[in-house]
Tab-separated table of C-alpha atoms in Angstrom:
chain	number	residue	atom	x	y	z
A	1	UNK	CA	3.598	23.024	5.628
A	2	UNK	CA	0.320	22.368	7.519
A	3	UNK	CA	-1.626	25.177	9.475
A	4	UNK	CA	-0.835	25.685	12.752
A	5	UNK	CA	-3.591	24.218	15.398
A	6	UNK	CA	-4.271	25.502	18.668
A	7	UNK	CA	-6.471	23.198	20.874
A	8	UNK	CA	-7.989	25.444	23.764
A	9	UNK	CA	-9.459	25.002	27.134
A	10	UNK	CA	-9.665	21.389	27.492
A	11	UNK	CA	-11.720	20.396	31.019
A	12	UNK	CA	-8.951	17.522	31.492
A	13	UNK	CA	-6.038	17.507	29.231
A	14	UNK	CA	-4.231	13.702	29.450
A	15	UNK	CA	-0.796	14.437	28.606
A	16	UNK	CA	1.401	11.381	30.647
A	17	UNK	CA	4.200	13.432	30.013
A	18	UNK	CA	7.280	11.974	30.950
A	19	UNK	CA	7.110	8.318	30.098
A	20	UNK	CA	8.708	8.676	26.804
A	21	UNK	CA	11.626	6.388	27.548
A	22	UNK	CA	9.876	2.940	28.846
A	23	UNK	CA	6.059	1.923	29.286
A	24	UNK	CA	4.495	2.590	32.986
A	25	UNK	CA	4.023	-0.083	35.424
A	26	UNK	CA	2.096	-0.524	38.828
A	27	UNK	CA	1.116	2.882	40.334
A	28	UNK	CA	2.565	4.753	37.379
A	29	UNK	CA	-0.223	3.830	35.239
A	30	UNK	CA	-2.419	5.897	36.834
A	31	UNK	CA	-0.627	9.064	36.788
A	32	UNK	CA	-2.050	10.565	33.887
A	33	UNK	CA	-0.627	14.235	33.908
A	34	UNK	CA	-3.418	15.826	33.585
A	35	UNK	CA	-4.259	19.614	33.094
A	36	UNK	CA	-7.310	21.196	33.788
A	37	UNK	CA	-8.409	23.945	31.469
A	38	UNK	CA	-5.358	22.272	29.352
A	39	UNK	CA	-3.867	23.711	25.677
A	40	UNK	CA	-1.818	22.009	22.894
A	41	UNK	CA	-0.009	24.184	20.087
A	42	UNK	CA	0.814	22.024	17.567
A	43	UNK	CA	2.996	23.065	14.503
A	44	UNK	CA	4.057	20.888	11.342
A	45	UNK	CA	2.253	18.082	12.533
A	46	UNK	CA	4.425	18.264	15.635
A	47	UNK	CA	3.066	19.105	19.181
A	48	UNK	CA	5.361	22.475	20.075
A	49	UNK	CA	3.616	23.156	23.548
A	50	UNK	CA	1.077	21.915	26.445
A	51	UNK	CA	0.544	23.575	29.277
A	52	UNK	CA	-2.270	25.674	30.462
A	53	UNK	CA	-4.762	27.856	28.208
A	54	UNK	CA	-3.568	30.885	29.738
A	55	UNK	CA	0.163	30.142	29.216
A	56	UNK	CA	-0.527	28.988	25.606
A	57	UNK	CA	-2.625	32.181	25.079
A	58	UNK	CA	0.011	34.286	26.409
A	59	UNK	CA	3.020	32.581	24.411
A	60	UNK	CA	1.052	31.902	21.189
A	61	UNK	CA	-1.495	35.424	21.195
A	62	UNK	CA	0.555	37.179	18.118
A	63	UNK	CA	0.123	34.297	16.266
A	64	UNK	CA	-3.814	32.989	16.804
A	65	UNK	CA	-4.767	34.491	13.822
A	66	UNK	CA	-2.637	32.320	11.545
A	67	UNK	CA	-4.039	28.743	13.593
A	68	UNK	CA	-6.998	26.594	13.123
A	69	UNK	CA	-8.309	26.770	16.662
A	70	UNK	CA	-10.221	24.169	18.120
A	71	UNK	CA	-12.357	24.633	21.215
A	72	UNK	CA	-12.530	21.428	23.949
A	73	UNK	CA	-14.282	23.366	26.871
A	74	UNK	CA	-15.543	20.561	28.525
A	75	UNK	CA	-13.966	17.903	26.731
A	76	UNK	CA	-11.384	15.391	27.712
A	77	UNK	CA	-8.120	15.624	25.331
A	78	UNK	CA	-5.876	12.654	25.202
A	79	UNK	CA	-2.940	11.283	22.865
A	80	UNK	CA	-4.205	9.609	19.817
A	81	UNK	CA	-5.442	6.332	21.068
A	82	UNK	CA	-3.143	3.270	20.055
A	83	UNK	CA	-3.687	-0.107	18.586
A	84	UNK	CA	-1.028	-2.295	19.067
A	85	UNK	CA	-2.513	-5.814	17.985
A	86	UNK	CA	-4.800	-6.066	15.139
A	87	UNK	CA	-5.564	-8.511	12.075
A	88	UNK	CA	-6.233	-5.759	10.161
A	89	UNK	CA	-6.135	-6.725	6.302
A	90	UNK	CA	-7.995	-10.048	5.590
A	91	UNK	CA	-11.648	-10.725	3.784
A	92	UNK	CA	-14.832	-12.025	4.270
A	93	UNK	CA	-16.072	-12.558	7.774
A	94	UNK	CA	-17.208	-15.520	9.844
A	95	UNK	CA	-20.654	-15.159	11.640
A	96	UNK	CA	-21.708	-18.589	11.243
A	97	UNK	CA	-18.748	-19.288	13.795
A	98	UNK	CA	-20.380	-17.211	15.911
A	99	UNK	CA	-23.441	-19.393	15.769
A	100	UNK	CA	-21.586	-22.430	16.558
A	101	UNK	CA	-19.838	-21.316	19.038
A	102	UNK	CA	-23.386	-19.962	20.886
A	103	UNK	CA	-24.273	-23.567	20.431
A	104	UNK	CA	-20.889	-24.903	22.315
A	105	UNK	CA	-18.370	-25.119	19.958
A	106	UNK	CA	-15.034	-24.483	20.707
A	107	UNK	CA	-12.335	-22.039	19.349
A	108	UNK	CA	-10.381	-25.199	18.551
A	109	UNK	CA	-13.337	-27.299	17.824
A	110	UNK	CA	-13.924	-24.731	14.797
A	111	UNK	CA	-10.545	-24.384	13.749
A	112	UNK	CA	-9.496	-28.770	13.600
A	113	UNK	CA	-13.138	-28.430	11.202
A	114	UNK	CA	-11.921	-26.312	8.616
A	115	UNK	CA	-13.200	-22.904	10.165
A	116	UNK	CA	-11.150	-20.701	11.932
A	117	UNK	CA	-8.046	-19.237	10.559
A	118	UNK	CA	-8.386	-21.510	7.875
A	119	UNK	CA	-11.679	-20.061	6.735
A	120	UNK	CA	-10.479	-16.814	6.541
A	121	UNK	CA	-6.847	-17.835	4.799
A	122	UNK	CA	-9.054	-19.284	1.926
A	123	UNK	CA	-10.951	-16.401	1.445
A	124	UNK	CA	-7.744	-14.055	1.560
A	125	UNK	CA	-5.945	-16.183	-0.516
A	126	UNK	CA	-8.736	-16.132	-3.516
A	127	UNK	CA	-8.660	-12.030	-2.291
A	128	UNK	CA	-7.053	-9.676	-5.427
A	129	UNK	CA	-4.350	-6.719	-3.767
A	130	UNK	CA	-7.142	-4.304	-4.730
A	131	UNK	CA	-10.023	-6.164	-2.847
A	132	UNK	CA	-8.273	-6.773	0.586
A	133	UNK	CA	-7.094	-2.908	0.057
A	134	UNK	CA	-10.769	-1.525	-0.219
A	135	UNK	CA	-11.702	-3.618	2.674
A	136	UNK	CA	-8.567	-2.207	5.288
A	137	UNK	CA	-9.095	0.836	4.492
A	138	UNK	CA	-12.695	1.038	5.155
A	139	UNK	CA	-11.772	-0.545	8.555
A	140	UNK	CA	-9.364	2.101	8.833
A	141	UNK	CA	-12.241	5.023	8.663
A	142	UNK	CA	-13.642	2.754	11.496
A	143	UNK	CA	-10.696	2.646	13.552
A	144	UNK	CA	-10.061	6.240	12.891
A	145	UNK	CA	-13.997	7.721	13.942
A	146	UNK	CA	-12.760	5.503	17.009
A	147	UNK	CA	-10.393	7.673	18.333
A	148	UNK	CA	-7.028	5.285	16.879
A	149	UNK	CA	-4.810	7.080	15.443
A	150	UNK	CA	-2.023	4.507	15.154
A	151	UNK	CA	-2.360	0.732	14.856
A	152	UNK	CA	-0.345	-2.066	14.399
A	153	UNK	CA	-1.176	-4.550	11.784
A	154	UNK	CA	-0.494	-8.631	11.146
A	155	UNK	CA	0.042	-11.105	7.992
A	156	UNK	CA	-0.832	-14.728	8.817
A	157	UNK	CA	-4.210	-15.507	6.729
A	158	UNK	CA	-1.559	-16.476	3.680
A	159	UNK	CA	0.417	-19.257	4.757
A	160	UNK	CA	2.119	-19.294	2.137
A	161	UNK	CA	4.428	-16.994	0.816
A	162	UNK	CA	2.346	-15.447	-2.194
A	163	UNK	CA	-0.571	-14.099	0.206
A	164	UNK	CA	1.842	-13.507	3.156
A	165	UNK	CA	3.111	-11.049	0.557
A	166	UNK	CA	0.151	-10.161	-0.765
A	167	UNK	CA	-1.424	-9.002	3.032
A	168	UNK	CA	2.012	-6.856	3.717
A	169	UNK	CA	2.359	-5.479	0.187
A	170	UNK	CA	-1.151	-3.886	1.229
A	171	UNK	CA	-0.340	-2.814	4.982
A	172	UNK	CA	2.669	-1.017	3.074
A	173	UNK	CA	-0.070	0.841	0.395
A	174	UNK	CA	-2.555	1.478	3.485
A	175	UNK	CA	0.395	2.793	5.294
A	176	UNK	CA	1.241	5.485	2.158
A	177	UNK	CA	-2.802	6.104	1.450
A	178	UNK	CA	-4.254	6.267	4.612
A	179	UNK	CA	-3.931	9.254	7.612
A	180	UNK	CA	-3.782	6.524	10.109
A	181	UNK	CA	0.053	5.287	10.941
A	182	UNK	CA	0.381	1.897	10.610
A	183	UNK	CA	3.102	-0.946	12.108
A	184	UNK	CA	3.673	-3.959	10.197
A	185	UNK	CA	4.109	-7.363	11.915
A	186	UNK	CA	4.967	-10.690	9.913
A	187	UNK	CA	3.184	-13.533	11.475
A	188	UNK	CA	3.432	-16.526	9.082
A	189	UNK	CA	3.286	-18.601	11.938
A	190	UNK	CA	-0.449	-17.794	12.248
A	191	UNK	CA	-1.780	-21.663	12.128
A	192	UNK	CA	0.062	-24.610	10.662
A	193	UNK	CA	-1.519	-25.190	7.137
A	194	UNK	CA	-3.726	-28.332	6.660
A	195	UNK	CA	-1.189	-30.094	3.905
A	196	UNK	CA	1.598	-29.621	6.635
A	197	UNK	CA	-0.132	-30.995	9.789
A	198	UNK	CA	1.707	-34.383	9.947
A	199	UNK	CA	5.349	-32.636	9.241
A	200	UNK	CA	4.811	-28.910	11.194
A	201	UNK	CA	8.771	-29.036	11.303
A	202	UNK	CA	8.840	-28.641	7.722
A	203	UNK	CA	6.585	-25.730	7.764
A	204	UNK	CA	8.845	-23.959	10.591
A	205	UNK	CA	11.316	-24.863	8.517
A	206	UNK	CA	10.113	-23.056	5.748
A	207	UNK	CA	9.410	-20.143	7.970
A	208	UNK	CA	12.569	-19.733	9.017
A	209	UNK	CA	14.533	-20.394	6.047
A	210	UNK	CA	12.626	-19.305	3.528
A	211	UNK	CA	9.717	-16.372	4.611
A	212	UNK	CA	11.713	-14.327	6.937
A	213	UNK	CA	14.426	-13.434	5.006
A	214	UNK	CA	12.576	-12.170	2.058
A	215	UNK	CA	10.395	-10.509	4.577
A	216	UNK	CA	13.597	-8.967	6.286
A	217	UNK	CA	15.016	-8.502	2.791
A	218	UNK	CA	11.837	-6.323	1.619
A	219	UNK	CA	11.556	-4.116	3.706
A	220	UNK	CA	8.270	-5.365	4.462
A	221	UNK	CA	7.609	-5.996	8.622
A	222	UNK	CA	9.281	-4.683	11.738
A	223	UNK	CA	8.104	-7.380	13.736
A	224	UNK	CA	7.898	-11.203	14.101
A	225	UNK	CA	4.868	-12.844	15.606
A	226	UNK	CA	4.051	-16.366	16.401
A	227	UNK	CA	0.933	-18.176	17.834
A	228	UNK	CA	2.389	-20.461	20.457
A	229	UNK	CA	-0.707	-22.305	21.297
A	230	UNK	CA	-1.307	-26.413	21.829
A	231	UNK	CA	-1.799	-27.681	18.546
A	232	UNK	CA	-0.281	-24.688	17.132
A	233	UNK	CA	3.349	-24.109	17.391
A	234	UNK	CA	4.896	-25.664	20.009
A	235	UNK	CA	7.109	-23.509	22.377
A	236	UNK	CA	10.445	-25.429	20.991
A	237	UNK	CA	8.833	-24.124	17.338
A	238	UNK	CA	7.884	-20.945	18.635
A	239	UNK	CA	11.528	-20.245	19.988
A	240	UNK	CA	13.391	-21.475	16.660
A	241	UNK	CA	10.797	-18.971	14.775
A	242	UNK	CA	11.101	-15.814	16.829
A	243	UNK	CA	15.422	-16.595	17.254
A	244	UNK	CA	15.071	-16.878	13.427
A	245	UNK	CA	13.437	-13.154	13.011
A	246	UNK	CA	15.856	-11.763	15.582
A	247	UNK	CA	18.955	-12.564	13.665
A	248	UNK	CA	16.998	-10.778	10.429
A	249	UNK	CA	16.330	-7.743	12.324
A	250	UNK	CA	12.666	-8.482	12.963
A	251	UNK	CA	11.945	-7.477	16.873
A	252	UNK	CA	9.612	-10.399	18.529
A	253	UNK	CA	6.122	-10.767	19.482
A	254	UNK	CA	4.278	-14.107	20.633
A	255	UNK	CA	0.630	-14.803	21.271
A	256	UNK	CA	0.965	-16.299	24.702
A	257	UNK	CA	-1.257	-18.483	26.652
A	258	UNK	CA	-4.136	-17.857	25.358
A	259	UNK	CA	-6.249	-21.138	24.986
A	260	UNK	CA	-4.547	-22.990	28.176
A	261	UNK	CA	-1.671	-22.128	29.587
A	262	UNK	CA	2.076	-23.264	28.002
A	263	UNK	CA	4.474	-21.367	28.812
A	264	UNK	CA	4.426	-18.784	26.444
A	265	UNK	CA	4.554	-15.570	28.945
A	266	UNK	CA	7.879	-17.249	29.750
A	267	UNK	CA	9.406	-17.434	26.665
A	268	UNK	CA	8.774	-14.194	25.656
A	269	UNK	CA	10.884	-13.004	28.423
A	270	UNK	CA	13.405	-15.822	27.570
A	271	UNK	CA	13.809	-14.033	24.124
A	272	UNK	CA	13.575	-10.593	24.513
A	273	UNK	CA	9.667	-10.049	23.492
A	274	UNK	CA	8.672	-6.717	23.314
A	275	UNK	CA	5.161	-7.968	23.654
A	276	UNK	CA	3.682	-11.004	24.726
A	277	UNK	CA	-0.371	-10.723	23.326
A	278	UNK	CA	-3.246	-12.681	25.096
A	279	UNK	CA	-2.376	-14.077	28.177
A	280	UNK	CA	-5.425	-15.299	29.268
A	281	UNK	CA	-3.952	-18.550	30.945
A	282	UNK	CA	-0.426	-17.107	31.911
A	283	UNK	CA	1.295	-18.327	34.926
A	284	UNK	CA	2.329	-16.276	38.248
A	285	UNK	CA	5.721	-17.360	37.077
A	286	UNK	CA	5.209	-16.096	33.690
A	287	UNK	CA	4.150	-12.751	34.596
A	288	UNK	CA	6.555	-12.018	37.158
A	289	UNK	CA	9.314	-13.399	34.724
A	290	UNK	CA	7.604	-10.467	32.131
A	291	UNK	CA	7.521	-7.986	34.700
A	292	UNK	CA	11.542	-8.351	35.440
A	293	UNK	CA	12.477	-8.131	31.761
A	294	UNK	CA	10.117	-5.292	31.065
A	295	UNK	CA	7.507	-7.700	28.223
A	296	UNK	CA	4.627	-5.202	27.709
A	297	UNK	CA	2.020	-7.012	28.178
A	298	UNK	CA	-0.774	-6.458	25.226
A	299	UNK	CA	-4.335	-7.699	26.909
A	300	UNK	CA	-7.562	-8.384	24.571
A	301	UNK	CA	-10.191	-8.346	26.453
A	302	UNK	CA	-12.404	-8.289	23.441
A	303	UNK	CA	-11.500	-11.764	22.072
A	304	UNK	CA	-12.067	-13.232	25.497
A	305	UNK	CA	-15.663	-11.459	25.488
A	306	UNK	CA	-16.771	-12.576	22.180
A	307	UNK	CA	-15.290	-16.272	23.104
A	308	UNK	CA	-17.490	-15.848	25.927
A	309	UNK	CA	-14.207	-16.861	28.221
A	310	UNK	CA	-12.600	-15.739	31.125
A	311	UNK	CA	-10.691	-12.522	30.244
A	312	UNK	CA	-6.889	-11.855	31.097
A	313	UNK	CA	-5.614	-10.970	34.699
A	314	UNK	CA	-4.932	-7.695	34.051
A	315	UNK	CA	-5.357	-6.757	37.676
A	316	UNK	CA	-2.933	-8.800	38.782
A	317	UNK	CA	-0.337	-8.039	36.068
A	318	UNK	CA	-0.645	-4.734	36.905
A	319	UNK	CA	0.253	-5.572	40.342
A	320	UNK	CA	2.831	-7.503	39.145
A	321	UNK	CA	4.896	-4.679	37.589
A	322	UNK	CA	3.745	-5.665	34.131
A	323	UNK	CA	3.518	-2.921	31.863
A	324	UNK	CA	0.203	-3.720	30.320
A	325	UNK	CA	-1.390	-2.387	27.263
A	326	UNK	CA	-4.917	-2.545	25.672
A	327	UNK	CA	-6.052	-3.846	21.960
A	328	UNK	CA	-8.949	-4.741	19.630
A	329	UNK	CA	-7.581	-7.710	18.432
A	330	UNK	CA	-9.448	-7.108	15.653
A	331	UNK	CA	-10.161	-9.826	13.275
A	332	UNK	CA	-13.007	-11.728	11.588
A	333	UNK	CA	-12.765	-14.694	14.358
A	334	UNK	CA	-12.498	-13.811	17.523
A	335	UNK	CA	-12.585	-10.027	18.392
A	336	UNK	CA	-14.956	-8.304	14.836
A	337	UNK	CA	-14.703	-5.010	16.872
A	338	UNK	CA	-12.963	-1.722	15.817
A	339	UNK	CA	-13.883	-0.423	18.852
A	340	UNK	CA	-10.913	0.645	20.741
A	341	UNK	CA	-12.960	2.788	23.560
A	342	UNK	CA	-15.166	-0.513	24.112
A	343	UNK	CA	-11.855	-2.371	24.886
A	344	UNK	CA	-11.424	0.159	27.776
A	345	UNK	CA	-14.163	-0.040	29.254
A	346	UNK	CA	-14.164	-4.093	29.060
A	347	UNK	CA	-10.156	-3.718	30.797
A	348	UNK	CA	-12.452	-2.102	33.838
A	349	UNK	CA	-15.644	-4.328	34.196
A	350	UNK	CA	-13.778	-7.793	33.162
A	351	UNK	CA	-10.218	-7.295	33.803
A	352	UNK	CA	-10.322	-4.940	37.270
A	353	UNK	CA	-8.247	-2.220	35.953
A	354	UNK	CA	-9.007	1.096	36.679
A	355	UNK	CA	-10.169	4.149	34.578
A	356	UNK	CA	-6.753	5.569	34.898
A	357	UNK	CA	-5.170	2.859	33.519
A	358	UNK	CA	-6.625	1.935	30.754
A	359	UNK	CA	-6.119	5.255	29.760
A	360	UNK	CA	-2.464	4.692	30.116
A	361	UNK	CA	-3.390	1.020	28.082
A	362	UNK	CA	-4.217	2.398	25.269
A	363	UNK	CA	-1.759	5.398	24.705
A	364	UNK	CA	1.394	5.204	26.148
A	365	UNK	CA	1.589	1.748	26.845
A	366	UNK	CA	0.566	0.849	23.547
A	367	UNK	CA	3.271	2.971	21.967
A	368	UNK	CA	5.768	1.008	23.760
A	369	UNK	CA	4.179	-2.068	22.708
A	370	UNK	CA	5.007	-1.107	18.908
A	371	UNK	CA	8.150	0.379	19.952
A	372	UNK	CA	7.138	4.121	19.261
A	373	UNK	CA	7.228	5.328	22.496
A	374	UNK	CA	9.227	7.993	21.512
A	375	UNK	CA	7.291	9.283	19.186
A	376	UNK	CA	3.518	8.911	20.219
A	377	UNK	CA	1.487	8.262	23.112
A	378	UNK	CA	1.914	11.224	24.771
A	379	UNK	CA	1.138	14.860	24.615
A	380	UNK	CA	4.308	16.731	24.880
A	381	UNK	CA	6.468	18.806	23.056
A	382	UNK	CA	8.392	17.427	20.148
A	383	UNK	CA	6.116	14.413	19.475
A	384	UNK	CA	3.561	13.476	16.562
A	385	UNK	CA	0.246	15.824	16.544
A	386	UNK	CA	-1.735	12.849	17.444
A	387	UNK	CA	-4.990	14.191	19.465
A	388	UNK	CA	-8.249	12.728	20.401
A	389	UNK	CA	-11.477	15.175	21.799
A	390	UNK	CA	-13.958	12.566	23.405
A	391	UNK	CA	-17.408	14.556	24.351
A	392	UNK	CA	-17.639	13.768	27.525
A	393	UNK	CA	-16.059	15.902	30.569
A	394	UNK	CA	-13.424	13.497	31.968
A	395	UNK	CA	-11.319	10.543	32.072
A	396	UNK	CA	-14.024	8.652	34.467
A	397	UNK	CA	-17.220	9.448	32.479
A	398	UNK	CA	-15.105	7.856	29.329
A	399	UNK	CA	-15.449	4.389	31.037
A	400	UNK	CA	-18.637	4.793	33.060
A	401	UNK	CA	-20.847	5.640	30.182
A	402	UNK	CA	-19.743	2.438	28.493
A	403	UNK	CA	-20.387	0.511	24.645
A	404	UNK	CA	-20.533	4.329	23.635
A	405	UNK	CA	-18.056	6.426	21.062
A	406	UNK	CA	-17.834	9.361	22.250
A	407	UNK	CA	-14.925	10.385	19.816
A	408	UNK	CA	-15.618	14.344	18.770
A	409	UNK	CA	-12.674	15.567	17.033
A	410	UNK	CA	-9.507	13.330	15.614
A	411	UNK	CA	-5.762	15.462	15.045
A	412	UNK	CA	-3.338	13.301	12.954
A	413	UNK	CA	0.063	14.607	12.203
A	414	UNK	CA	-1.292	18.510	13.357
A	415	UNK	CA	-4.293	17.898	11.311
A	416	UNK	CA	-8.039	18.210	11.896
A	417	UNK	CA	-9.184	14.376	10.529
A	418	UNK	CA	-12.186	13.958	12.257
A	419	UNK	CA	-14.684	16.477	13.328
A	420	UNK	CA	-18.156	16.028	15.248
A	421	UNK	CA	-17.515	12.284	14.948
A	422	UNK	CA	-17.320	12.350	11.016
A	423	UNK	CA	-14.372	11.575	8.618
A	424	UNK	CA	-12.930	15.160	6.761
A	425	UNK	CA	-12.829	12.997	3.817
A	426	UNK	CA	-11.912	15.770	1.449
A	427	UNK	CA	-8.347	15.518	2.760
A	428	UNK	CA	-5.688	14.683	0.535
A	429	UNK	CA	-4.780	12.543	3.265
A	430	UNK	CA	-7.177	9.985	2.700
C-alpha cells in the first residue's frame, strides 16, 4: 500500500472531469474544468478527491500527517499526459535520412531505396530482446521527464513473425519493468517486405492467416494497425487486414492519408476504427464520415514538421466534430522526438488549434484513442493517480513559451516519479 499524496494549491488545476464515457468534440474540447487554487488526494494509486484546497484541507486535515504532500502554488496540474501513437521499441536511428531528405528526397523516394522502414527493420531484426529492451526503456525515462505517463506502443520493424514477436515480447517486459503504462498495438502491416513486393497478396495473406492469430492467441496486442498508404497496402488490403484482427479480438487502427490522400479516413469509419492516425491528406468526406461514427482522430504534427510538409487540418476537424487527439509519433524516421509538450505547441502554431485543446489532445482525448478513457485522462475521483506539475502558471503560458519542458513533478499510480524535472530512479518501480 503506497503513501497517501496530497497535491495542494495548484494556480490552475485541469481536471476535464466528466468526459469519462466518450472523447470531446468541437466546443467541448476546450472546457477544461479547471480549478483555481485546485487539490488532488490521491490514495492507493487512485485519485479519491479534487476539488478546492480548502475543501481538501478541511476533509483530509486529520490525516495530512500520514501523506506525502506536494506543493503546486503557482503551477498548472493536469492528468498525466497521453501518448497514443508511438514506434516505441526499434534500434539504431536514421540521420543520414535526414540529410537526404534536406537535399529533396522524398519519404517514398527513401523508402523504394532501401531506407526507410526497411532500414530500421534490418537493424531490429539483427537487435537481441535485451538490446531493443535497454534502448525502450531509456526512451521511456524520456517520455516520462516529458510529462507522459501512458503511451501506446507499435510492432512493424519485424516483418516477419520472429521480430514481430520479438518487438511485443519486449513492449510486454517494458510494460512489467517500467512505471510508465504501456498499450500494445500489432502492426505487421508496417511496409510490405522487399522479397514480397511482386506478390503483396501473399504477404496479407500471411498476415491474416498466420500473424494475427498467434498474436490474438498470446496475449500479446490489443490493437491492429495498418499503413494504408499508395504503394503500401492498398485500401482493399487494408480492409481484409483490419476485418481479419476484428474477428481475433484485436480493436482497429489505420494510418490514414498520410502521403496523398486514399481514402483511408473513410475506411476507418467503414470498420469501426477507434483511431484513424495521420491524416494529413484526408478528405472533407472522410472527416465528416469520422466525425459521425465517433473515429478519434490521432494528429502528428511532429512527423509532418520533420518531413518539412504540410501538417494535418486539425482546425477543421475540430470543427468538424472530430474528436482529435495529439501524438509524438515517435520513431527513428519521421518524428525522433519524445517530446510530447513540443507536439502541443506545434497542434497551435501549425495545425490552428487552440491552447485549450490541445490540452484536451493530449489527455483525455488520447485516453479514448487507446480505449482507456475510463481509466485515465482525467483528474477525478476513482481514476489512476496519473499527475503532471508543469512550472509554469497556466494552461496558456504551457503553449506560448514553446520547444520548452517545463515538466516539474511526475505522479504515476499515486506515486512521486519525477521531481524538479529528474527521474526518482531509486524506485522499485523502475
Amino acid at each position: 500500500m503506497s503513501k497517501a499524496i496530497f497535491i495542494r494549491n495548484a494556480n490552475q488545476l485541469v481536471t476535464l472531469q466528466g468526459s469519462s464515457h466518450a472523447p470531446l468534440v468541437k466546443g467541448e474540447m476546450s472546457e477544461l474544468g479547471i480549478i483555481e487554487q485546485g487539490s488532488i488526494w490521491i490514495e492507493d494509486g487512485v485519485i479519491q478527491a479534487v476539488g478546492r484546497d480548502a475543501e481538501l484541507l478541511a476533509k483530509y486535515e486529520a490525516r495530512l500527517a500520514e501523506a506525502e504532500v506536494v506543493d503546486a502554488s503557482g503551477k498548472l496540474v493536469t492528468p498525466g499526459l497521453v501518448d497514443p501513437h508511438t514506434h516505441l521499441v526499434f534500434a539504431g536511428s536514421r540521420e543520414n535520412e535526414f540529410n537526404m531528405r534536406l537535399q529533396g528526397s522524398t519519404y517514398m523516394e527513401i523508402m523504394n531505396a532501401g531506407g526507410g522502414i526497411h532500414a530500421t527493420t534490418r537493424r531490429t531484426q539483427a537487435a537481441t530482446h535485451e538490446e531493443l529492451f535497454q534502448e525502450s526503456y531509456e526512451r521511456l525515462n524520456q517520455f516520462l521527464r516529458h510529462g507522459v505517463t501512458t503511451v501506446e506502443a507499435k510492432s512493424g520493424y519485424g516483418m516477419e513473425w520472429e521480430t514481430e514477436l520479438k518487438q511485443l515480447e519486449v513492449v510486454k517486459q517494458l510494460n512489467e519493468k517500467h512505471v510508465v503504462d504501456i498499450v500494445p498495438t500489432f502492426m505487421g502491416a508496417h511496409a510490405i517486405p522487399k522479397e514480397y513486393k511482386d506478390q503483396p497478396d501473399e504477404f496479407v495473406r500471411l498476415l491474416i492467416e498466420e500473424m494475427i492469430p498467434k498474436v490474438a492467441e498470446l496475449g500479446l496486442a490489443e490493437f491492429n494497425d495498418v499503413f494504408c498508404e499508395h504503394g503500401v497496402f492498398t485500401p482493399e488490403q487494408s480492409r481484409r487486414i483490419l476485418e481479419a484482427g476484428k474477428r481475433h479480438g484485436l480493436l482497429a487502427k489505420i494510418h490514414a492519408d498520410e502521403i496523398e490522400p486514399y481514402e483511408g479516413a473513410e475506411l476507418a469509419a467503414e470498420v469501426g476504427a477507434v483511431s484513424a492516425d495521420h491524416l494529413l491528406k484526408a478528405s472533407e468526406k472522410g472527416m465528416q464520415a469520422m466525425a459521425e461514427k465517433g473515429v478519434v482522430g490521432v494528429l502528428l504534427p511532429g512527423t509532418a514538421y520533420f518531413l518539412m510538409a504540410e501538417s494535418a487540418n486539425g482546425r477543421k476537424m475540430v470543427d468538424l466534430g472530430v474528436p482529435v487527439a495529439l501524438s509524438t509519433d515517435c520513431n527513428p524516421g519521421s518524428s525522433p522526438t519524445v517530446s510530447l509538450p513540443f507536439i502541443m505547441n506545434l497542434g497551435c502554431l501549425k495545425m490552428g488549434m487552440t491552447p485549450a485543446e490541445v490540452i484536451t489532445a493530449t489527455t483525455i482525448n488520447a485516453a479514448h484513442a487507446i480505449n482507456r478513457g475510463g481509466e485515465i485522462g482525467s483528474l477525478e475521483a476513482g481514476k489512476k493517480g496519473d499527475v503532471t506539475i508543469f512550472n509554469v502558471e497556466n494552461y496558456m503560458k504551457l503553449q506560448y513559451s514553446y520547444g520548452v519542458n517545463h515538466t516539474d513533478t511526475v505522479v504515476k499510480n499515486g506515486q512521486v516519479v519525477v521531481r524538479g524535472g529528474q527521474l526518482i530512479e531509486e524506485l522499485s518501480l523502475f
